[in-house]
Amino acid sequence: MKVNCHIDPNIEEEHLDLFVREMNPQISNLLKSFTSTEPVLWCYDADQIIPIKFSDIFELTVAKTGTKISTKDHAYFYRERLSHFKSNLPNDFIEAWYCALSS
């Protein structure tokens, strides 16, 4: 599949044009993610980029190069530090710190 993404801060309205041979579950899910009002994080799973709804996130773990995003069934990787999107998280997220003590 060929994908083109054009970033232009001067456009008046953002829009998406999608040309497909047939509708399939993957395309349907993609369209739902673009039209949903629920916030998502676009996370990596191997070589795929997948939208993860904030409501599906079970745990966030800070890593050196980004953030591990865990859902009930799977773990993904978000290529930004938690500090870049922390203010967008819903109020029901709890921040906990863990510090291993050496003996």
JSON list of C-alpha atoms in Angstrom, two decimals, residues 48-101:
[
{"chain": "A", "resi": 48, "resn": "GLN", "atom": "CA", "xyz": [3.20, -1.34, 12.26]},
{"chain": "A", "resi": 49, "resn": "ILE", "atom": "CA", "xyz": [1.80, 1.89, 13.68]},
{"chain": "A", "resi": 50, "resn": "ILE", "atom": "CA", "xyz": [-1.44, 1.33, 15.57]},
{"chain": "A", "resi": 51, "resn": "PRO", "atom": "CA", "xyz": [-3.80, 3.81, 17.27]},
{"chain": "A", "resi": 52, "resn": "ILE", "atom": "CA", "xyz": [-4.25, 2.96, 20.95]},
{"chain": "A", "resi": 53, "resn": "LYS", "atom": "CA", "xyz": [-7.19, 4.57, 22.73]},
{"chain": "A", "resi": 54, "resn": "PHE", "atom": "CA", "xyz": [-6.38, 6.17, 26.05]},
{"chain": "A", "resi": 55, "resn": "SER", "atom": "CA", "xyz": [-9.24, 4.15, 27.56]},
{"chain": "A", "resi": 56, "resn": "ASP", "atom": "CA", "xyz": [-7.46, 0.90, 26.54]},
{"chain": "A", "resi": 57, "resn": "ILE", "atom": "CA", "xyz": [-4.17, 1.82, 28.22]},
{"chain": "A", "resi": 58, "resn": "PHE", "atom": "CA", "xyz": [-3.48, -0.19, 31.36]},
{"chain": "A", "resi": 59, "resn": "GLU", "atom": "CA", "xyz": [0.06, 0.95, 32.14]},
{"chain": "A", "resi": 60, "resn": "LEU", "atom": "CA", "xyz": [2.66, 3.42, 30.88]},
{"chain": "A", "resi": 61, "resn": "THR", "atom": "CA", "xyz": [6.33, 2.70, 31.51]},
{"chain": "A", "resi": 62, "resn": "VAL", "atom": "CA", "xyz": [9.05, 5.23, 30.78]},
{"chain": "A", "resi": 63, "resn": "ALA", "atom": "CA", "xyz": [11.94, 3.90, 28.69]},
{"chain": "A", "resi": 64, "resn": "LYS", "atom": "CA", "xyz": [15.17, 5.55, 27.54]},
{"chain": "A", "resi": 65, "resn": "THR", "atom": "CA", "xyz": [13.93, 6.30, 24.03]},
{"chain": "A", "resi": 66, "resn": "GLY", "atom": "CA", "xyz": [10.18, 6.58, 24.56]},
{"chain": "A", "resi": 67, "resn": "THR", "atom": "CA", "xyz": [7.28, 5.06, 26.47]},
{"chain": "A", "resi": 68, "resn": "LYS", "atom": "CA", "xyz": [6.05, 1.48, 26.71]},
{"chain": "A", "resi": 69, "resn": "ILE", "atom": "CA", "xyz": [2.24, 1.44, 26.36]},
{"chain": "A", "resi": 70, "resn": "SER", "atom": "CA", "xyz": [0.56, -1.64, 27.83]},
{"chain": "A", "resi": 71, "resn": "THR", "atom": "CA", "xyz": [-3.03, -2.65, 27.20]},
{"chain": "A", "resi": 72, "resn": "LYS", "atom": "CA", "xyz": [-4.88, -5.64, 28.63]},
{"chain": "A", "resi": 73, "resn": "ASP", "atom": "CA", "xyz": [-3.57, -7.92, 25.87]},
{"chain": "A", "resi": 74, "resn": "HIS", "atom": "CA", "xyz": [-0.45, -6.37, 24.36]},
{"chain": "A", "resi": 75, "resn": "ALA", "atom": "CA", "xyz": [2.48, -3.99, 24.78]},
{"chain": "A", "resi": 76, "resn": "TYR", "atom": "CA", "xyz": [3.34, -1.24, 22.27]},
{"chain": "A", "resi": 77, "resn": "PHE", "atom": "CA", "xyz": [6.01, 1.42, 22.01]},
{"chain": "A", "resi": 78, "resn": "TYR", "atom": "CA", "xyz": [5.40, 5.17, 21.72]},
{"chain": "A", "resi": 79, "resn": "ARG", "atom": "CA", "xyz": [8.41, 7.10, 20.44]},
{"chain": "A", "resi": 80, "resn": "GLU", "atom": "CA", "xyz": [7.96, 10.10, 22.71]},
{"chain": "A", "resi": 81, "resn": "ARG", "atom": "CA", "xyz": [8.74, 10.55, 26.36]},
{"chain": "A", "resi": 82, "resn": "LEU", "atom": "CA", "xyz": [5.83, 10.56, 28.79]},
{"chain": "A", "resi": 83, "resn": "SER", "atom": "CA", "xyz": [6.41, 14.25, 29.46]},
{"chain": "A", "resi": 84, "resn": "HIS", "atom": "CA", "xyz": [5.36, 15.05, 25.86]},
{"chain": "A", "resi": 85, "resn": "PHE", "atom": "CA", "xyz": [1.80, 13.74, 26.29]},
{"chain": "A", "resi": 86, "resn": "LYS", "atom": "CA", "xyz": [1.28, 13.51, 30.07]},
{"chain": "A", "resi": 87, "resn": "SER", "atom": "CA", "xyz": [-0.94, 16.60, 30.15]},
{"chain": "A", "resi": 88, "resn": "ASN", "atom": "CA", "xyz": [-3.30, 14.96, 27.59]},
{"chain": "A", "resi": 89, "resn": "LEU", "atom": "CA", "xyz": [-3.98, 11.91, 29.76]},
{"chain": "A", "resi": 90, "resn": "PRO", "atom": "CA", "xyz": [-7.41, 11.62, 31.41]},
{"chain": "A", "resi": 91, "resn": "ASN", "atom": "CA", "xyz": [-7.61, 12.54, 35.09]},
{"chain": "A", "resi": 92, "resn": "ASP", "atom": "CA", "xyz": [-8.05, 8.91, 36.19]},
{"chain": "A", "resi": 93, "resn": "PHE", "atom": "CA", "xyz": [-4.43, 8.02, 35.39]},
{"chain": "A", "resi": 94, "resn": "ILE", "atom": "CA", "xyz": [-2.34, 7.48, 38.52]},
{"chain": "A", "resi": 95, "resn": "GLU", "atom": "CA", "xyz": [1.36, 8.27, 38.54]},
{"chain": "A", "resi": 96, "resn": "ALA", "atom": "CA", "xyz": [3.52, 5.92, 40.60]},
{"chain": "A", "resi": 97, "resn": "TRP", "atom": "CA", "xyz": [7.27, 5.93, 41.05]},
{"chain": "A", "resi": 98, "resn": "TYR", "atom": "CA", "xyz": [9.46, 2.89, 41.58]},
{"chain": "A", "resi": 99, "resn": "CYS", "atom": "CA", "xyz": [13.00, 3.11, 42.82]},
{"chain": "A", "resi": 100, "resn": "ALA", "atom": "CA", "xyz": [15.15, 0.01, 43.28]},
{"chain": "A", "resi": 101, "resn": "LEU", "atom": "CA", "xyz": [17.53, 0.32, 46.19]}
]
